[in-house]
Amino acid sequence: MSHETYVKRISLGDGTYTVDGVTYKIEGVDRLLEDAYKAGVAAQDLRDLTYSLASPIARLAKTLVPIGRSKNLYNSIRASKARAKIMVRASSKRAPYAGVNHWGHDGETGPKWLSRAEETLRPQTYAGLTNGITELLEKNGL
């Protein structure tokens, strides 16, 4: 059984966004990243991009999370290097209570520190994603 008891996966929905005067329609980050990979963008380049987009969210979440004496929950927050998703993880063997801390015991009334970090940085994440994918496609001559 995995000790990753809580994973906040950024699920950016459909939307149209304008970056540097160019309008992009994004229909889900996972699909966009997978299509870029299939088009020939290197997996490591995509991992580097997703990590660079998830890192600011992880940093902001660390400023929002309640810090206990052990700082285990704070120390468990980290950006993930995934090829086809932008993800921030929170939990470990020492902080298996991350989900309860985030969502609350009833699943609704918690402080939702990771969700708030993601929502706050969503516009920058979209802009970084569209710019990053554009650069990777151009780098690969696609």
mmCIF file of C-alpha atoms in Angstrom:
data_model
loop_
_atom_site.group_PDB
_atom_site.id
_atom_site.type_symbol
_atom_site.label_atom_id
_atom_site.label_comp_id
_atom_site.label_asym_id
_atom_site.label_seq_id
_atom_site.Cartn_x
_atom_site.Cartn_y
_atom_site.Cartn_z
ATOM 1 C CA MET A 1 0.000 0.000 0.000
ATOM 2 C CA SER A 2 1.302 3.421 -0.913
ATOM 3 C CA HIS A 3 1.954 5.989 1.763
ATOM 4 C CA GLU A 4 0.890 8.720 -0.655
ATOM 5 C CA THR A 5 -2.447 9.055 1.106
ATOM 6 C CA TYR A 6 -3.195 12.454 -0.326
ATOM 7 C CA VAL A 7 -2.469 13.749 -3.792
ATOM 8 C CA LYS A 8 -3.722 17.026 -5.149
ATOM 9 C CA ARG A 9 -3.702 16.722 -8.889
ATOM 10 C CA ILE A 10 -4.290 19.962 -10.652
ATOM 11 C CA SER A 11 -7.256 19.383 -12.886
ATOM 12 C CA LEU A 12 -7.418 22.442 -15.045
ATOM 13 C CA GLY A 13 -10.657 22.356 -16.962
ATOM 14 C CA ASP A 14 -11.550 23.501 -20.414
ATOM 15 C CA GLY A 15 -10.904 27.118 -21.142
ATOM 16 C CA THR A 16 -9.657 29.667 -23.594
ATOM 17 C CA TYR A 17 -6.619 31.705 -22.547
ATOM 18 C CA THR A 18 -4.640 34.460 -24.198
ATOM 19 C CA VAL A 19 -0.887 34.562 -23.652
ATOM 20 C CA ASP A 20 1.287 37.129 -25.446
ATOM 21 C CA GLY A 21 -1.535 37.974 -27.831
ATOM 22 C CA VAL A 22 -2.129 34.354 -28.882
ATOM 23 C CA THR A 23 -5.364 32.646 -27.848
ATOM 24 C CA TYR A 24 -5.215 28.987 -26.826
ATOM 25 C CA LYS A 25 -8.061 26.617 -26.097
ATOM 26 C CA ILE A 26 -7.049 24.084 -23.477
ATOM 27 C CA GLU A 27 -9.155 20.970 -23.034
ATOM 28 C CA GLY A 28 -7.520 19.482 -19.968
ATOM 29 C CA VAL A 29 -3.865 19.523 -19.029
ATOM 30 C CA ASP A 30 -3.459 15.753 -19.135
ATOM 31 C CA ARG A 31 -4.684 15.582 -22.712
ATOM 32 C CA LEU A 32 -2.510 18.500 -23.805
ATOM 33 C CA LEU A 33 0.633 17.013 -22.262
ATOM 34 C CA GLU A 34 -0.112 13.578 -23.691
ATOM 35 C CA ASP A 35 -0.665 15.047 -27.164
ATOM 36 C CA ALA A 36 2.644 16.943 -26.937
ATOM 37 C CA TYR A 37 4.404 13.693 -26.017
ATOM 38 C CA LYS A 38 2.798 11.858 -28.928
ATOM 39 C CA ALA A 39 3.830 14.704 -31.236
ATOM 40 C CA GLY A 40 7.468 14.113 -30.337
ATOM 41 C CA VAL A 41 8.273 16.246 -27.301
ATOM 42 C CA ALA A 42 10.770 14.403 -25.081
ATOM 43 C CA ALA A 43 9.395 12.917 -21.868
ATOM 44 C CA GLN A 44 12.166 14.570 -19.813
ATOM 45 C CA ASP A 45 11.280 17.977 -21.258
ATOM 46 C CA LEU A 46 7.659 17.454 -20.244
ATOM 47 C CA ARG A 47 8.727 16.332 -16.746
ATOM 48 C CA ASP A 48 10.843 19.454 -16.372
ATOM 49 C CA LEU A 49 7.936 21.622 -17.513
ATOM 50 C CA THR A 50 5.376 20.051 -15.174
ATOM 51 C CA TYR A 51 7.805 20.270 -12.253
ATOM 52 C CA SER A 52 8.470 23.953 -12.958
ATOM 53 C CA LEU A 53 4.703 24.607 -13.001
ATOM 54 C CA ALA A 54 3.984 22.604 -9.840
ATOM 55 C CA SER A 55 6.872 24.059 -7.787
ATOM 56 C CA PRO A 56 5.308 27.512 -7.170
ATOM 57 C CA ILE A 57 2.091 25.831 -6.039
ATOM 58 C CA ALA A 58 4.032 23.662 -3.580
ATOM 59 C CA ARG A 59 5.882 26.731 -2.258
ATOM 60 C CA LEU A 60 2.631 28.637 -1.743
ATOM 61 C CA ALA A 61 0.963 25.627 -0.114
ATOM 62 C CA LYS A 62 3.827 25.498 2.396
ATOM 63 C CA THR A 63 2.953 29.049 3.463
ATOM 64 C CA LEU A 64 -0.719 28.090 3.955
ATOM 65 C CA VAL A 65 -0.407 24.716 5.702
ATOM 66 C CA PRO A 66 -0.731 24.578 9.489
ATOM 67 C CA ILE A 67 2.736 23.902 10.869
ATOM 68 C CA GLY A 68 2.839 21.631 13.889
ATOM 69 C CA ARG A 69 5.758 20.956 16.181
ATOM 70 C CA SER A 70 7.164 18.202 13.981
ATOM 71 C CA LYS A 71 6.699 20.064 10.675
ATOM 72 C CA ASN A 72 6.047 16.660 9.070
ATOM 73 C CA LEU A 73 3.081 17.866 7.038
ATOM 74 C CA TYR A 74 4.955 20.991 5.894
ATOM 75 C CA ASN A 75 7.952 18.882 4.877
ATOM 76 C CA SER A 76 5.775 16.398 2.978
ATOM 77 C CA ILE A 77 4.575 18.955 0.416
ATOM 78 C CA ARG A 78 6.453 18.599 -2.850
ATOM 79 C CA ALA A 79 6.070 19.090 -6.568
ATOM 80 C CA SER A 80 6.039 15.950 -8.664
ATOM 81 C CA LYS A 81 7.945 15.330 -11.897
ATOM 82 C CA ALA A 82 5.280 13.639 -13.967
ATOM 83 C CA ARG A 83 5.232 13.539 -17.755
ATOM 84 C CA ALA A 84 1.501 13.903 -18.251
ATOM 85 C CA LYS A 85 0.183 15.881 -15.260
ATOM 86 C CA ILE A 86 0.963 18.833 -13.066
ATOM 87 C CA MET A 87 0.862 17.493 -9.536
ATOM 88 C CA VAL A 88 1.711 18.502 -5.996
ATOM 89 C CA ARG A 89 1.856 15.775 -3.380
ATOM 90 C CA ALA A 90 1.348 16.096 0.336
ATOM 91 C CA SER A 91 1.796 13.146 2.654
ATOM 92 C CA SER A 92 4.340 10.609 3.695
ATOM 93 C CA LYS A 93 4.855 7.914 6.277
ATOM 94 C CA ARG A 94 5.290 10.677 8.841
ATOM 95 C CA ALA A 95 2.243 12.699 7.751
ATOM 96 C CA PRO A 96 -0.488 10.227 6.722
ATOM 97 C CA TYR A 97 -3.091 12.695 8.015
ATOM 98 C CA ALA A 98 -2.580 15.174 5.155
ATOM 99 C CA GLY A 99 -5.946 14.429 3.544
ATOM 100 C CA VAL A 100 -7.883 14.870 6.770
ATOM 101 C CA ASN A 101 -5.952 18.037 7.538
ATOM 102 C CA HIS A 102 -6.722 19.414 4.080
ATOM 103 C CA TRP A 103 -10.385 18.382 3.664
ATOM 104 C CA GLY A 104 -11.479 18.160 7.311
ATOM 105 C CA HIS A 105 -12.981 15.167 9.093
ATOM 106 C CA ASP A 106 -16.234 15.544 7.185
ATOM 107 C CA GLY A 107 -14.482 15.938 3.828
ATOM 108 C CA GLU A 108 -15.688 19.498 3.323
ATOM 109 C CA THR A 109 -14.800 21.931 6.111
ATOM 110 C CA GLY A 110 -11.020 21.714 6.166
ATOM 111 C CA PRO A 111 -8.746 24.653 5.405
ATOM 112 C CA LYS A 112 -8.031 23.274 1.909
ATOM 113 C CA TRP A 113 -4.568 24.854 1.870
ATOM 114 C CA LEU A 114 -3.389 22.965 -1.204
ATOM 115 C CA SER A 115 -6.527 23.717 -3.199
ATOM 116 C CA ARG A 116 -6.258 27.403 -2.296
ATOM 117 C CA ALA A 117 -2.634 27.462 -3.479
ATOM 118 C CA GLU A 118 -3.595 25.862 -6.795
ATOM 119 C CA GLU A 119 -6.548 28.204 -7.340
ATOM 120 C CA THR A 120 -4.454 31.271 -6.539
ATOM 121 C CA LEU A 121 -1.758 30.316 -9.044
ATOM 122 C CA ARG A 122 -4.048 28.883 -11.739
ATOM 123 C CA PRO A 123 -3.665 31.853 -14.149
ATOM 124 C CA GLN A 124 0.137 31.693 -13.926
ATOM 125 C CA THR A 125 0.014 27.913 -14.334
ATOM 126 C CA TYR A 126 -2.069 28.240 -17.515
ATOM 127 C CA ALA A 127 0.238 30.902 -18.896
ATOM 128 C CA GLY A 128 3.321 28.835 -18.053
ATOM 129 C CA LEU A 129 1.775 25.744 -19.606
ATOM 130 C CA THR A 130 0.882 27.409 -22.882
ATOM 131 C CA ASN A 131 4.255 29.155 -23.132
ATOM 132 C CA GLY A 132 6.124 25.998 -22.142
ATOM 133 C CA ILE A 133 4.321 23.736 -24.609
ATOM 134 C CA THR A 134 4.809 26.315 -27.369
ATOM 135 C CA GLU A 135 8.532 26.484 -26.661
ATOM 136 C CA LEU A 136 8.880 22.695 -26.555
ATOM 137 C CA LEU A 137 7.009 22.278 -29.843
ATOM 138 C CA GLU A 138 9.182 24.911 -31.490
ATOM 139 C CA LYS A 139 12.357 23.339 -30.015
ATOM 140 C CA ASN A 140 11.356 20.026 -31.566
ATOM 141 C CA GLY A 141 10.413 21.573 -34.911
ATOM 142 C CA LEU A 142 6.758 20.694 -34.524
#
